[in-house]
Short mmCIF file of C-alpha atoms in Angstrom, two decimals:
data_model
loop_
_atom_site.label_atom_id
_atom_site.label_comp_id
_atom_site.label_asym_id
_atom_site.label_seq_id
_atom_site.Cartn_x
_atom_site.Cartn_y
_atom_site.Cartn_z
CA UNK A 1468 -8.94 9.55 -8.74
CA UNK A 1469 -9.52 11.95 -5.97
CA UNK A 1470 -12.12 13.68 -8.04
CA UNK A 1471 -13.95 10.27 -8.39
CA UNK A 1472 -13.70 9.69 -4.62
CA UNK A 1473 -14.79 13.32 -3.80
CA UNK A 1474 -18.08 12.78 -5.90
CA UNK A 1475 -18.46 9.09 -4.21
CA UNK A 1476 -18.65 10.66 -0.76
CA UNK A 1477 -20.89 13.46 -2.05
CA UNK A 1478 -23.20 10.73 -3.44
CA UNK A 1479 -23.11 8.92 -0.39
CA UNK A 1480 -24.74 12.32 1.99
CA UNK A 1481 -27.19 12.85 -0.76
CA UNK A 1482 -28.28 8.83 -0.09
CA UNK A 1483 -28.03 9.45 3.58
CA UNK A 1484 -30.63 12.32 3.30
CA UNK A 1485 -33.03 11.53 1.18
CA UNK A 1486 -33.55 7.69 2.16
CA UNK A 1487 -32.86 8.16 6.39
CA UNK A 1488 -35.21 4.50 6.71
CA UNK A 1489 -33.63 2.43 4.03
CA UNK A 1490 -29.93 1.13 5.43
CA UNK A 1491 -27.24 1.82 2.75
CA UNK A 1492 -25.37 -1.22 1.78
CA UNK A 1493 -21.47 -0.16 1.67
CA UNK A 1494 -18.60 -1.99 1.00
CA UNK A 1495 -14.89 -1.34 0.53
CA UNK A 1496 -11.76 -2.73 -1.04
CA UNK A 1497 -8.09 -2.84 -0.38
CA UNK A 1498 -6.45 -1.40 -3.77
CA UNK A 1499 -2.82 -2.02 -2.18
CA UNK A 1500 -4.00 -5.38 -1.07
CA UNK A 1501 -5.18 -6.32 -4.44
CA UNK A 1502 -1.98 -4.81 -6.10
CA UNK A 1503 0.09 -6.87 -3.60
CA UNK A 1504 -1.42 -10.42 -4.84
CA UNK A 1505 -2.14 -9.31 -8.86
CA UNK A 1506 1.18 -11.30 -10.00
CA UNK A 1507 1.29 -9.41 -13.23
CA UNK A 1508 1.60 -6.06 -11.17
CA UNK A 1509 3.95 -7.13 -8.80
CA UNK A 1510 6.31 -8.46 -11.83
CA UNK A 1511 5.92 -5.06 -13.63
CA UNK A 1512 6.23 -3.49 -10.24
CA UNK A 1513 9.86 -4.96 -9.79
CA UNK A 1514 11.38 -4.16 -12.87
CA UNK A 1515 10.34 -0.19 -12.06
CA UNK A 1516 12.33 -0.36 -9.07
CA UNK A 1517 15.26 -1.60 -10.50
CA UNK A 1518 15.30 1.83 -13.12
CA UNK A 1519 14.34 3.93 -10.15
CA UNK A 1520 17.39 2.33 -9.08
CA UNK A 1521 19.77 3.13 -11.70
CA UNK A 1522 18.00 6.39 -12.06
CA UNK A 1523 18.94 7.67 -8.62
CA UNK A 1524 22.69 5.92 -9.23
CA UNK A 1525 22.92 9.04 -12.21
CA UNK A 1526 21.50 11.21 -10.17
CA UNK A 1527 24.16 10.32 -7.40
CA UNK A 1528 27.07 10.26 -9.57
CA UNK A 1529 26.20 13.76 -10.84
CA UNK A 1530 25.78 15.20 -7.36
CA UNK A 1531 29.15 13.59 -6.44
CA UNK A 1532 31.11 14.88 -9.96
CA UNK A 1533 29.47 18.50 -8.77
CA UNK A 1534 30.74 17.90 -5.16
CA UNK A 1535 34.27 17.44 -6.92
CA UNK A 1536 34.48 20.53 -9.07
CA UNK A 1537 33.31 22.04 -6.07
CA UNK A 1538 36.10 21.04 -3.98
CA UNK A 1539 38.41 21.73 -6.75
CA UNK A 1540 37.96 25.56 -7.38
CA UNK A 1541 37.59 26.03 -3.88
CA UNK A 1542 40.99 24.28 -3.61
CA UNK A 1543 42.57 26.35 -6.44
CA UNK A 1544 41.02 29.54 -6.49
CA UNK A 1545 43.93 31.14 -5.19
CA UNK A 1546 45.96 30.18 -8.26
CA UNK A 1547 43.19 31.21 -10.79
CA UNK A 1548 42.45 34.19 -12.54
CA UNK A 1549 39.07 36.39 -12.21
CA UNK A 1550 37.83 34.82 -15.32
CA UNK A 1551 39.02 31.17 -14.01
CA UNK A 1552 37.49 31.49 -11.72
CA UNK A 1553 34.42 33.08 -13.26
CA UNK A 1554 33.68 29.95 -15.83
CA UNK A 1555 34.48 27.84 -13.46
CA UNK A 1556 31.74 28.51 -11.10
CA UNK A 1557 29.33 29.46 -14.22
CA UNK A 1558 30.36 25.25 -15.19
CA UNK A 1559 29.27 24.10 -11.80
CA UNK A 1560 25.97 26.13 -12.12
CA UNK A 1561 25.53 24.74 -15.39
CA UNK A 1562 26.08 20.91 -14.35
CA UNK A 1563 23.89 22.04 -11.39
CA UNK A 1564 20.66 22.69 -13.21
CA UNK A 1565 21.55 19.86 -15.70
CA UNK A 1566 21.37 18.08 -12.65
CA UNK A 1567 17.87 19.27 -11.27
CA UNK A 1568 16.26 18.93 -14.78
CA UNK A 1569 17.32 15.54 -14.81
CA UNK A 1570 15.78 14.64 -11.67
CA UNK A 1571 12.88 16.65 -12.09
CA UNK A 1572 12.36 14.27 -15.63
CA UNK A 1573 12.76 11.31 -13.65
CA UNK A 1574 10.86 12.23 -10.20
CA UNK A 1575 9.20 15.59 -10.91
CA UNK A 1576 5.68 15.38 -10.74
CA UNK A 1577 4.97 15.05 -14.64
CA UNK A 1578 7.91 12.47 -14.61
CA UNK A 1579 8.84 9.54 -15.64
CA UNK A 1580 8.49 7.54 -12.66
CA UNK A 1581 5.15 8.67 -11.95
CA UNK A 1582 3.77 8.09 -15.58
CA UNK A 1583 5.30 4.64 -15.76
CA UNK A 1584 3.58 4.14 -12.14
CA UNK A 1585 0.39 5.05 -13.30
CA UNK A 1586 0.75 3.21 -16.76
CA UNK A 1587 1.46 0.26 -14.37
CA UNK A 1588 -1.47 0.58 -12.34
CA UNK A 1589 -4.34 1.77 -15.04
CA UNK A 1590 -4.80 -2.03 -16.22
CA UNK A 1591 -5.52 -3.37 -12.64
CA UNK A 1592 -7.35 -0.72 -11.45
CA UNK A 1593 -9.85 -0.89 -14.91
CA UNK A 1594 -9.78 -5.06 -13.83
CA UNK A 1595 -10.98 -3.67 -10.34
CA UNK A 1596 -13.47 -1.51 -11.87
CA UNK A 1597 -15.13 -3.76 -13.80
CA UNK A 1598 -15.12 -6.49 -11.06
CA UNK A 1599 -16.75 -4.01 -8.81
CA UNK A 1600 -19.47 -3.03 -11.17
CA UNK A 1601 -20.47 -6.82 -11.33
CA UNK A 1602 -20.11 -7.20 -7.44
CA UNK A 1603 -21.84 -4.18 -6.85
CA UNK A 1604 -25.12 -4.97 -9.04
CA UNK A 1605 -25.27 -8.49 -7.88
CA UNK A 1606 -24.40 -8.02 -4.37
CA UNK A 1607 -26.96 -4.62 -4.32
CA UNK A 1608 -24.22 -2.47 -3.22
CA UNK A 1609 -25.11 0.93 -2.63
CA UNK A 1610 -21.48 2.41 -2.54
CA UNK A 1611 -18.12 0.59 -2.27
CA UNK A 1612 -15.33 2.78 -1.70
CA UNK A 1613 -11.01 1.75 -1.72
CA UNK A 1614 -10.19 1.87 2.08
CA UNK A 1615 -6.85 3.63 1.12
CA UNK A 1616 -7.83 6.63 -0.46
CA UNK A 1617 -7.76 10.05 1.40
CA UNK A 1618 -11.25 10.65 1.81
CA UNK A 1619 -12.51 7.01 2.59
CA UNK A 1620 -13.51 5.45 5.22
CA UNK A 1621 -11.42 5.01 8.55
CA UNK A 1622 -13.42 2.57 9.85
CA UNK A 1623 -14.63 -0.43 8.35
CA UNK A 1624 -15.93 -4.23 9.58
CA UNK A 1625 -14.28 -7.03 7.67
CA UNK A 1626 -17.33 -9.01 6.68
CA UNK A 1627 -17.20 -5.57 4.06
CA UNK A 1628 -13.85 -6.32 2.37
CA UNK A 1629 -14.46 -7.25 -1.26
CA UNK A 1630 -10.48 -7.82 -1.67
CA UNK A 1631 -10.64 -11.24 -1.93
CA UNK A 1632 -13.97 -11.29 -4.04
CA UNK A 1633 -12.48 -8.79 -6.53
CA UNK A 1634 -9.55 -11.38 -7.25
CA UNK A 1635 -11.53 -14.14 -7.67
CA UNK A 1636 -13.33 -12.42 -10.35
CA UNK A 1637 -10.13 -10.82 -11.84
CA UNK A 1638 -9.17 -14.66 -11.67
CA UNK A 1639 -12.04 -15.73 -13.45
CA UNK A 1640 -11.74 -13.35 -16.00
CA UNK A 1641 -8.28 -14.86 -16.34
CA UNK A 1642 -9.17 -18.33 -16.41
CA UNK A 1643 -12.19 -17.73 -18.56
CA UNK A 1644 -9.72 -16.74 -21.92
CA UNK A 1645 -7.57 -19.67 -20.93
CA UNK A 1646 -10.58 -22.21 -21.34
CA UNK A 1647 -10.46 -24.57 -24.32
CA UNK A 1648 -12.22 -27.90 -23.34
CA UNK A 1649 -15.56 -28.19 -22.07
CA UNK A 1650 -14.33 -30.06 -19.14
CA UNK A 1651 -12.03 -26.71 -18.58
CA UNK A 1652 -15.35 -24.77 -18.51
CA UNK A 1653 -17.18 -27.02 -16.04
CA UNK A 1654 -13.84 -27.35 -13.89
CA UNK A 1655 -13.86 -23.85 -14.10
CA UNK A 1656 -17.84 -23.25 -13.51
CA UNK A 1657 -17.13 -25.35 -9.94
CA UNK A 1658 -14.22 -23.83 -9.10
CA UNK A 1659 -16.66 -20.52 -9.25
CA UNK A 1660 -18.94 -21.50 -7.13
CA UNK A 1661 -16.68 -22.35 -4.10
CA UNK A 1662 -16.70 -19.77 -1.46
CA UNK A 1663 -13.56 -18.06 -0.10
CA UNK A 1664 -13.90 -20.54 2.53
CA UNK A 1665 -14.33 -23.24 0.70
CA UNK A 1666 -11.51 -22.22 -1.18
CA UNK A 1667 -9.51 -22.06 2.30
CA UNK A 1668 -10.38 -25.19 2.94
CA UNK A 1669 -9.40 -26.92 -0.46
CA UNK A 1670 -5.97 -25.01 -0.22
CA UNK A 1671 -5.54 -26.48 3.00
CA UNK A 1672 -6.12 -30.13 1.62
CA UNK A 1673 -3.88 -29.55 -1.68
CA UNK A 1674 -1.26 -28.52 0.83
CA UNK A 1675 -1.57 -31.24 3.16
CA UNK A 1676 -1.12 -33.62 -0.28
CA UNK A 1677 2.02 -31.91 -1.15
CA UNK A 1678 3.48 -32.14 1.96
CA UNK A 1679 2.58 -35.58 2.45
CA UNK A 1680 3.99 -36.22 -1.34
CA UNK A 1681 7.07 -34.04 -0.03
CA UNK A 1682 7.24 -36.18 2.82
CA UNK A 1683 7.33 -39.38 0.48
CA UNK A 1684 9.65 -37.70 -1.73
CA UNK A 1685 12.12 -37.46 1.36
CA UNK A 1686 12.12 -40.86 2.58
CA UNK A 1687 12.45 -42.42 -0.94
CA UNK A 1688 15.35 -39.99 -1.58
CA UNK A 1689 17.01 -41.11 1.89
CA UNK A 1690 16.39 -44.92 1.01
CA UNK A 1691 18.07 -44.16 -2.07
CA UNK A 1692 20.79 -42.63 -1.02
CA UNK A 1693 21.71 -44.99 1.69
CA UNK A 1694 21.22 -47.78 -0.87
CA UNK A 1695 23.82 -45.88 -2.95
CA UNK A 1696 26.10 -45.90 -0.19
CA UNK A 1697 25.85 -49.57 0.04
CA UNK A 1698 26.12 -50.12 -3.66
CA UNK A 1699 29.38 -47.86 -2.74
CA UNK A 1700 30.74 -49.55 -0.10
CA UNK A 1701 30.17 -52.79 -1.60
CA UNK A 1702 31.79 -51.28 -5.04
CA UNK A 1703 34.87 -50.09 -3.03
CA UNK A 1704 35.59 -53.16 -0.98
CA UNK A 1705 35.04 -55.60 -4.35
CA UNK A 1706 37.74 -53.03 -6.34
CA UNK A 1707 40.73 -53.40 -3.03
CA UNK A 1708 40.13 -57.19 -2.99
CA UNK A 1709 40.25 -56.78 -6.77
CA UNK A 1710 43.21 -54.90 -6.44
CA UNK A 1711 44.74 -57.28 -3.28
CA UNK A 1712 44.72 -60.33 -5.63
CA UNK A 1713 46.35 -58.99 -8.67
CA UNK A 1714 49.17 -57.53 -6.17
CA UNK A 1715 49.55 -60.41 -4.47
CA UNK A 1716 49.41 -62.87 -8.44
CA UNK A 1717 52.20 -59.76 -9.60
CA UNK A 1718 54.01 -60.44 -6.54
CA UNK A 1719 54.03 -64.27 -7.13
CA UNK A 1720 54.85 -64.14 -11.14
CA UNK A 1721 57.64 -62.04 -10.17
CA UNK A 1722 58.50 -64.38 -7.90
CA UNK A 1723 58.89 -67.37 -10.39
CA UNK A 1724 60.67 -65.02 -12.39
CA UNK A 1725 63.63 -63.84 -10.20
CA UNK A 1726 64.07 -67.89 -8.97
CA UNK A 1727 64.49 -68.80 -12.70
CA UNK A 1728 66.83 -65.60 -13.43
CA UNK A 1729 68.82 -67.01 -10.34
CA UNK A 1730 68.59 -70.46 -11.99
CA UNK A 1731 70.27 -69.64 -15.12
CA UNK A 1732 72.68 -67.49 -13.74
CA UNK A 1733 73.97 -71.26 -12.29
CA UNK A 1734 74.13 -72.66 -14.46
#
């Protein structure tokens, strides 16, 4: 990657000298920004973190079980014999380089963490490359360089950044293998030919929509609950009236009942 960058900026002088009257066309591209918004990387992105996670947990818990023997022969030295003592330390030194391999297979610089990161990040950056080969050629780009690297630029105007274009493409690659209907394909065709503004614009509208439809949503949700409540209220004061006249019909039947026991008891 450096290497590539190197022979960018080398390429760049040699335009600079050779054509001093023709103005060099240059744009750039932000390769995090891009990575932050691909949703693809950012999933595949997340579930590397969580095994760096647990990675560094082993790593911990090894450091700590070292710490321990540590703190153990130290603590019972005085009880053990030379050669105690001897295999005990040559154990700790053991379980120490275990411990360094280990992290060096994870972390080290041939790693696993860094070829997982870079088998994460191939794909995009081969989407990026071929989106900026198409920009480039349309847009008559004389060099286009990622803002983030170590030799690019440190100063660059906005009206330059290609972030934005090189999703859209990436998109449209997307959408393009997704297409089945010829309506698809001429939805798709317009949705193309919008500018980033445009776009702006039309986001703006589809989220005024959903908030107005959220809005909606709300106050027909509120009308029904308070009709529920109603229906409730209504419910609960039919079932104690309900209730009220079959105490009061018990009370009367028994009543009757004890006035006729009394009755016979008479007679």
């Amino acid at each position: 990657m450096l290497k590539r960058t190197f022979l960018f900026t080398l390429f760049i002088f040699i335009g600079l000298g050779a054509s001093a009257q023709k103005p060099i066309n240059i744009g750039f591209v932000d390769m995090e920004y891009i990575l932050e918004n691909v949703p693809e990387y950012q999933q595949a992105s997340s579930q590397l973190d969580e095994r760096v996670k647990e990675w560094r947990n082993e790593i911990e818990q090894k450091r700590n079980e070292i710490s321990e023997m540590k703190t153990r022969l130290q603590n019972e030295r005085a009880l053990l014999t030379p050669q105690l003592i001897e295999e005990r330390e040559e154990e700790i030194a053991y379980q120490q380089e275990q411990a360094t391999n280990y992290e060096q297979k994870r972390f080290g610089p041939k790693g696993d963490y860094m070829i997982q990161k870079r088998q994460l990040i191939k794909p995009i950056q081969d989407q990026v490359f071929n989106a900026l080969q198409e920009i480039g050629e349309n847009r008559d780009f004389d060099f286009i360089f990622d803002r983030n690297a170590e030799s690019g630029m440190l100063f660059a105007k906005k009206r330059f950044d290609l972030s934005d274009q090189v999703l859209r493409s990436i998109n449209r690659a997307s959408n393009r293998k997704q297409i089945e209907t010829k309506q698809e394909e001429r939805e798709l065709e317009r949705a193309e030919a919008r500018t980033a503004e445009e776009d702006e614009e039309l986001s703006q509208r589809e989220q005024a929509i959903e908030d107005r439809k959220s809005e909606r949503e709300a106050l027909i949700e509120e009308r029904r609950k308070k009709q529920d409540s109603i229906k409730e209220a209504r419910q609960k004061a039919f079932e104690e009236r309900r209730e009220r006249i079959l105490k009061e019909r018990k009370q009367k039947r028994d009543s009757i009942e004890a006035a006729r026991n009394r009755k016979d008891t008479i007679n």
